[in-house]
Amino acid sequence: MMEKRLFSALVLITFSVSAQIKGVVKDSLSGKPIPFVNIWVQNENIGSTSEENGTFLINTTENGKKLIFSTLGYEKKIIKASQASEVNLKPMAYNLEEVVVSKSIGTKSVEIGKTKNEMYQAFDNGPKIDTKFFPYISSYKKTKYVKQVSIYTDSRIENAIIKIHFYTVDSNGFPAEEMLDKDFVVTVKKGTRVNRFDISAFNLKFPKNGLFVGFEKLMIEKNKTEKTITDSNTNITQVQKTYFPFVLYNYVEREFLYTFSGGKWNRQTNQDEKGSSKKMMINEPVITLILSN
């Protein structure tokens, strides 16, 4: 009898501290909803994405936990989960320097980012941003514009959508500023395929210190499938939620890997006792670029 009472108490405790937070994200000036905002529980690997109408759901422990809201064009905001029924994000102010604008003529092109390894693997990796680094090579002077980006995906639904990001590199080698001034949201067809997206209209120049290209899975209803699964041993039935598309990865040798999760950039390296970085095997998203002049 004592064991049953203890079990009941534990169940009550679990439900009292766990909560599904519902809210909406809006522009603080216009009051309009903001779609596809990246939302994380601070210091935890729990994330979500706002829908096209700005609404969101995220599971967390309400007492003492904070949520991090971030998206391109707005200042990052950290608030208590209990205060997240309506979240207003302040538009980012950009100080644009005077630049000389030139356009690509597109007579030459070269594809970069291909790897010799053709073994692919897909992961259901949530709303984190996984990146691939493209170093600068002097020969890119002849093809300095980024004309096209391709990403290899596996999707079981038609017209799934994801975000693709382009970042400059800071002095410490981390992904820095977004190179576009608005979200680049793309549609992925059903099946396993290489998706190619034309970005020549952005006149994006390849930075001389390299660039990061990353993708962000959107945890929204449009991308979700549900499947009911019953455990044959316990007879417990659960609803399995899957968000598409999956992005395929190569298993390659690299010196580092950068991932955005929990509201911050995380760097994975393999350092020896002297602090020197050594190459390691990582899963890197299958992304390539086409450069043109």
Tab-separated table of C-alpha atoms in Angstrom:
chain	number	residue	atom	x	y	z
A	1	MET	CA	0.000	0.000	0.000
A	2	MET	CA	2.864	2.334	0.869
A	3	GLU	CA	4.439	1.696	-2.567
A	4	LYS	CA	1.181	2.640	-4.333
A	5	ARG	CA	0.936	5.872	-2.337
A	6	LEU	CA	4.558	6.732	-3.149
A	7	PHE	CA	3.960	6.077	-6.851
A	8	SER	CA	0.874	8.297	-6.818
A	9	ALA	CA	2.843	11.076	-5.146
A	10	LEU	CA	5.581	10.873	-7.775
A	11	VAL	CA	3.011	11.074	-10.570
A	12	LEU	CA	1.432	14.147	-8.973
A	13	ILE	CA	4.840	15.797	-8.599
A	14	THR	CA	5.686	15.094	-12.234
A	15	PHE	CA	2.482	16.667	-13.495
A	16	SER	CA	2.757	19.644	-11.177
A	17	VAL	CA	6.167	20.749	-12.460
A	18	SER	CA	5.771	19.804	-16.115
A	19	ALA	CA	3.738	22.038	-18.394
A	20	GLN	CA	2.955	22.726	-22.008
A	21	ILE	CA	3.525	26.416	-22.584
A	22	LYS	CA	1.257	28.047	-25.177
A	23	GLY	CA	1.810	31.522	-26.555
A	24	VAL	CA	2.169	33.803	-29.543
A	25	VAL	CA	5.155	35.786	-30.844
A	26	LYS	CA	4.509	39.285	-32.224
A	27	ASP	CA	6.392	42.245	-33.646
A	28	SER	CA	6.653	44.815	-30.850
A	29	LEU	CA	6.027	47.724	-33.252
A	30	SER	CA	3.410	46.459	-35.685
A	31	GLY	CA	1.750	43.872	-33.459
A	32	LYS	CA	1.829	41.383	-36.339
A	33	PRO	CA	2.620	37.712	-35.613
A	34	ILE	CA	6.154	36.495	-36.375
A	35	PRO	CA	6.378	33.058	-38.037
A	36	PHE	CA	9.144	30.455	-37.679
A	37	VAL	CA	10.774	31.881	-34.543
A	38	ASN	CA	13.366	29.590	-32.951
A	39	ILE	CA	12.324	28.866	-29.319
A	40	TRP	CA	14.476	27.066	-26.755
A	41	VAL	CA	14.318	26.199	-23.076
A	42	GLN	CA	17.421	27.846	-21.638
A	43	ASN	CA	20.221	25.368	-20.856
A	44	GLU	CA	18.121	22.414	-22.072
A	45	ASN	CA	17.885	20.516	-25.339
A	46	ILE	CA	14.181	21.286	-25.735
A	47	GLY	CA	13.025	23.467	-28.602
A	48	SER	CA	10.112	24.469	-30.798
A	49	THR	CA	9.150	26.819	-33.647
A	50	SER	CA	6.344	29.350	-33.945
A	51	GLU	CA	3.685	28.665	-36.566
A	52	GLU	CA	2.886	30.944	-39.520
A	53	ASN	CA	0.385	32.779	-37.291
A	54	GLY	CA	2.996	33.273	-34.551
A	55	THR	CA	1.551	30.715	-32.116
A	56	PHE	CA	3.728	28.092	-30.436
A	57	LEU	CA	3.685	25.152	-28.045
A	58	ILE	CA	6.649	23.963	-26.009
A	59	ASN	CA	6.954	21.464	-23.175
A	60	THR	CA	8.981	22.588	-20.197
A	61	THR	CA	8.981	22.872	-16.439
A	62	GLU	CA	7.233	26.120	-15.657
A	63	ASN	CA	8.759	27.037	-12.312
A	64	GLY	CA	12.110	28.779	-12.686
A	65	LYS	CA	12.642	27.947	-16.358
A	66	LYS	CA	13.282	30.537	-19.066
A	67	LEU	CA	12.603	30.509	-22.801
A	68	ILE	CA	14.892	31.967	-25.492
A	69	PHE	CA	13.308	33.482	-28.621
A	70	SER	CA	15.472	34.242	-31.646
A	71	THR	CA	14.901	34.869	-35.337
A	72	LEU	CA	16.497	36.879	-38.108
A	73	GLY	CA	15.697	40.591	-38.026
A	74	TYR	CA	14.766	40.739	-34.329
A	75	GLU	CA	16.614	41.096	-31.036
A	76	LYS	CA	16.930	37.881	-29.042
A	77	LYS	CA	14.671	37.755	-25.985
A	78	ILE	CA	14.850	35.639	-22.822
A	79	ILE	CA	11.794	35.520	-20.540
A	80	LYS	CA	10.279	33.261	-17.896
A	81	ALA	CA	8.172	30.456	-19.326
A	82	SER	CA	5.275	31.541	-17.115
A	83	GLN	CA	5.257	34.955	-18.863
A	84	ALA	CA	5.340	33.645	-22.449
A	85	SER	CA	1.631	33.800	-23.335
A	86	GLU	CA	2.457	36.807	-25.541
A	87	VAL	CA	6.054	37.547	-26.532
A	88	ASN	CA	6.919	40.792	-28.305
A	89	LEU	CA	10.205	40.916	-30.197
A	90	LYS	CA	11.899	44.183	-31.049
A	91	PRO	CA	12.980	44.620	-34.695
A	92	MET	CA	16.740	44.780	-35.132
A	93	ALA	CA	18.237	48.105	-36.197
A	94	TYR	CA	20.826	47.777	-38.966
A	95	ASN	CA	23.619	50.301	-39.529
A	96	LEU	CA	24.369	49.913	-43.203
A	97	GLU	CA	27.718	51.107	-44.504
A	98	GLU	CA	28.032	52.700	-47.919
A	99	VAL	CA	29.015	50.023	-50.394
A	100	VAL	CA	29.624	49.745	-54.108
A	101	VAL	CA	27.060	47.331	-55.533
A	102	SER	CA	28.028	45.119	-58.441
A	103	LYS	CA	26.058	42.270	-59.942
A	104	SER	CA	27.038	38.812	-61.075
A	105	ILE	CA	27.237	38.293	-64.833
A	106	GLY	CA	27.090	34.523	-64.412
A	107	THR	CA	29.306	33.442	-67.295
A	108	LYS	CA	31.474	31.151	-65.148
A	109	SER	CA	30.450	28.780	-62.363
A	110	VAL	CA	31.983	26.218	-60.026
A	111	GLU	CA	30.386	23.875	-57.468
A	112	ILE	CA	32.030	23.615	-54.054
A	113	GLY	CA	31.418	21.505	-50.953
A	114	LYS	CA	31.305	18.043	-52.505
A	115	THR	CA	32.916	15.216	-50.523
A	116	LYS	CA	34.380	11.880	-51.572
A	117	ASN	CA	32.275	10.055	-48.984
A	118	GLU	CA	28.901	9.062	-50.425
A	119	MET	CA	27.605	7.302	-47.309
A	120	TYR	CA	24.594	9.245	-46.062
A	121	GLN	CA	22.648	9.253	-42.806
A	122	ALA	CA	19.606	11.229	-41.649
A	123	PHE	CA	18.703	12.419	-38.135
A	124	ASP	CA	15.524	13.709	-36.513
A	125	ASN	CA	17.412	16.563	-34.891
A	126	GLY	CA	14.828	19.108	-33.750
A	127	PRO	CA	14.967	22.880	-34.321
A	128	LYS	CA	18.722	23.264	-33.837
A	129	ILE	CA	20.847	24.782	-36.605
A	130	ASP	CA	23.544	22.483	-37.971
A	131	THR	CA	26.179	24.145	-40.142
A	132	LYS	CA	28.780	23.371	-42.769
A	133	PHE	CA	31.883	25.543	-43.110
A	134	PHE	CA	33.113	26.652	-46.533
A	135	PRO	CA	36.691	27.994	-46.397
A	136	TYR	CA	37.818	30.708	-48.793
A	137	ILE	CA	40.225	29.767	-51.602
A	138	SER	CA	42.074	32.358	-53.672
A	139	SER	CA	40.671	30.929	-56.916
A	140	TYR	CA	37.209	32.142	-55.804
A	141	LYS	CA	38.249	35.646	-56.941
A	142	LYS	CA	37.069	34.617	-60.399
A	143	THR	CA	33.705	33.329	-59.108
A	144	LYS	CA	32.999	35.452	-56.022
A	145	TYR	CA	29.180	35.338	-56.018
A	146	VAL	CA	27.102	32.598	-54.374
A	147	LYS	CA	24.628	31.684	-57.103
A	148	GLN	CA	22.975	28.527	-55.762
A	149	VAL	CA	22.713	26.422	-52.620
A	150	SER	CA	21.765	22.749	-52.609
A	151	ILE	CA	20.751	20.518	-49.707
A	152	TYR	CA	20.118	16.766	-49.691
A	153	THR	CA	16.860	15.829	-47.922
A	154	ASP	CA	14.565	12.909	-47.190
A	155	SER	CA	10.884	13.809	-46.712
A	156	ARG	CA	7.758	11.674	-46.349
A	157	ILE	CA	5.449	14.630	-46.914
A	158	GLU	CA	4.960	16.979	-49.829
A	159	ASN	CA	6.107	20.592	-49.572
A	160	ALA	CA	7.861	20.500	-46.195
A	161	ILE	CA	9.679	23.737	-45.373
A	162	ILE	CA	12.994	24.582	-43.712
A	163	LYS	CA	15.173	27.646	-43.164
A	164	ILE	CA	18.603	28.009	-44.703
A	165	HIS	CA	21.098	30.392	-43.067
A	166	PHE	CA	24.298	32.038	-44.315
A	167	TYR	CA	26.780	33.337	-41.715
A	168	THR	CA	30.014	35.282	-41.762
A	169	VAL	CA	32.882	34.144	-39.519
A	170	ASP	CA	34.000	36.066	-36.424
A	171	SER	CA	37.575	36.472	-35.125
A	172	ASN	CA	37.247	33.300	-33.017
A	173	GLY	CA	36.028	31.185	-35.914
A	174	PHE	CA	32.391	31.067	-34.772
A	175	PRO	CA	29.389	31.753	-37.024
A	176	ALA	CA	28.750	35.497	-36.749
A	177	GLU	CA	26.329	37.791	-38.599
A	178	GLU	CA	23.578	36.558	-40.902
A	179	MET	CA	24.461	37.480	-44.485
A	180	LEU	CA	20.824	37.923	-45.528
A	181	ASP	CA	18.486	40.560	-44.093
A	182	LYS	CA	15.425	38.296	-44.107
A	183	ASP	CA	14.598	34.628	-43.550
A	184	PHE	CA	15.345	32.288	-46.429
A	185	VAL	CA	12.537	29.722	-46.099
A	186	VAL	CA	12.453	27.037	-48.793
A	187	THR	CA	10.094	24.240	-49.804
A	188	VAL	CA	11.290	20.648	-50.078
A	189	LYS	CA	9.588	18.073	-52.272
A	190	LYS	CA	8.620	14.579	-51.145
A	191	GLY	CA	11.187	11.787	-51.425
A	192	THR	CA	14.979	11.575	-51.152
A	193	ARG	CA	16.482	14.235	-53.382
A	194	VAL	CA	18.960	17.041	-53.838
A	195	ASN	CA	17.090	20.360	-53.657
A	196	ARG	CA	18.660	23.310	-55.485
A	197	PHE	CA	17.738	26.910	-54.680
A	198	ASP	CA	18.711	29.951	-56.716
A	199	ILE	CA	20.031	32.797	-54.538
A	200	SER	CA	21.607	34.912	-57.276
A	201	ALA	CA	19.092	37.719	-56.606
A	202	PHE	CA	20.811	38.394	-53.247
A	203	ASN	CA	24.176	39.225	-54.910
A	204	LEU	CA	25.839	37.366	-52.059
A	205	LYS	CA	29.644	37.639	-52.199
A	206	PHE	CA	31.809	34.889	-50.759
A	207	PRO	CA	33.631	36.401	-47.722
A	208	LYS	CA	37.421	36.174	-47.685
A	209	ASN	CA	37.414	34.517	-44.258
A	210	GLY	CA	34.920	31.857	-45.367
A	211	LEU	CA	31.270	31.324	-44.553
A	212	PHE	CA	28.944	28.942	-42.740
A	213	VAL	CA	25.787	27.573	-44.310
A	214	GLY	CA	23.266	26.035	-41.938
A	215	PHE	CA	19.760	24.636	-41.969
A	216	GLU	CA	17.036	24.918	-39.352
A	217	LYS	CA	14.257	22.358	-39.086
A	218	LEU	CA	10.880	23.974	-38.359
A	219	MET	CA	8.841	22.169	-35.687
A	220	ILE	CA	5.466	23.256	-37.068
A	221	GLU	CA	2.175	21.520	-37.858
A	222	LYS	CA	2.759	21.720	-41.617
A	223	ASN	CA	5.885	19.563	-41.252
A	224	LYS	CA	4.464	17.081	-38.732
A	225	THR	CA	3.301	13.488	-39.121
A	226	GLU	CA	1.839	11.343	-36.323
A	227	LYS	CA	1.865	7.607	-35.840
A	228	THR	CA	0.293	5.571	-33.028
A	229	ILE	CA	2.635	2.923	-31.626
A	230	THR	CA	1.762	0.224	-29.066
A	231	ASP	CA	4.526	-1.448	-27.054
A	232	SER	CA	4.045	-5.225	-27.344
A	233	ASN	CA	5.535	-5.812	-23.882
A	234	THR	CA	3.790	-3.141	-21.818
A	235	ASN	CA	0.750	-2.629	-24.080
A	236	ILE	CA	1.271	1.135	-23.654
A	237	THR	CA	0.130	3.207	-26.629
A	238	GLN	CA	1.970	6.396	-27.587
A	239	VAL	CA	1.691	8.923	-30.387
A	240	GLN	CA	5.006	9.328	-32.219
A	241	LYS	CA	5.490	12.755	-33.781
A	242	THR	CA	7.959	13.229	-36.625
A	243	TYR	CA	8.899	16.506	-38.289
A	244	PHE	CA	10.113	16.549	-41.880
A	245	PRO	CA	12.220	16.973	-43.859
A	246	PHE	CA	15.217	15.023	-42.660
A	247	VAL	CA	18.523	16.390	-43.923
A	248	LEU	CA	21.146	13.869	-44.960
A	249	TYR	CA	24.661	13.965	-43.513
A	250	ASN	CA	28.116	12.848	-44.612
A	251	TYR	CA	30.476	11.237	-42.104
A	252	VAL	CA	33.650	13.247	-42.740
A	253	GLU	CA	36.904	14.344	-41.123
A	254	ARG	CA	36.877	17.930	-39.857
A	255	GLU	CA	38.605	20.093	-37.233
A	256	PHE	CA	35.376	21.453	-35.717
A	257	LEU	CA	31.588	21.434	-35.809
A	258	TYR	CA	29.274	24.342	-34.926
A	259	THR	CA	25.668	23.862	-33.850
A	260	PHE	CA	23.146	26.431	-32.612
A	261	SER	CA	21.010	25.013	-29.776
A	262	GLY	CA	19.733	26.225	-26.437
A	263	GLY	CA	19.923	29.787	-27.748
A	264	LYS	CA	23.694	29.787	-28.328
A	265	TRP	CA	26.432	28.501	-30.625
A	266	ASN	CA	28.203	25.335	-29.490
A	267	ARG	CA	31.597	24.279	-30.818
A	268	GLN	CA	32.755	20.676	-30.907
A	269	THR	CA	36.488	20.075	-31.250
A	270	ASN	CA	39.011	17.342	-30.530
A	271	GLN	CA	41.836	18.834	-28.448
A	272	ASP	CA	44.907	17.109	-27.069
A	273	GLU	CA	46.507	17.722	-23.662
A	274	LYS	CA	48.387	20.750	-25.021
A	275	GLY	CA	45.173	22.366	-26.252
A	276	SER	CA	45.917	21.797	-29.943
A	277	SER	CA	42.951	20.844	-32.106
A	278	LYS	CA	43.061	17.614	-34.056
A	279	LYS	CA	40.792	16.429	-36.821
A	280	MET	CA	37.830	14.240	-35.896
A	281	MET	CA	35.032	12.381	-37.642
A	282	ILE	CA	31.717	14.264	-37.618
A	283	ASN	CA	28.301	14.153	-39.277
A	284	GLU	CA	28.114	17.158	-41.607
A	285	PRO	CA	24.972	18.182	-43.541
A	286	VAL	CA	25.166	17.512	-47.282
A	287	ILE	CA	25.196	21.100	-48.568
A	288	THR	CA	26.958	22.429	-51.657
A	289	LEU	CA	27.258	25.865	-53.249
A	290	ILE	CA	27.580	27.034	-56.827
A	291	LEU	CA	29.732	30.138	-57.253
A	292	SER	CA	29.646	32.381	-60.312
A	293	ASN	CA	31.333	35.549	-61.593
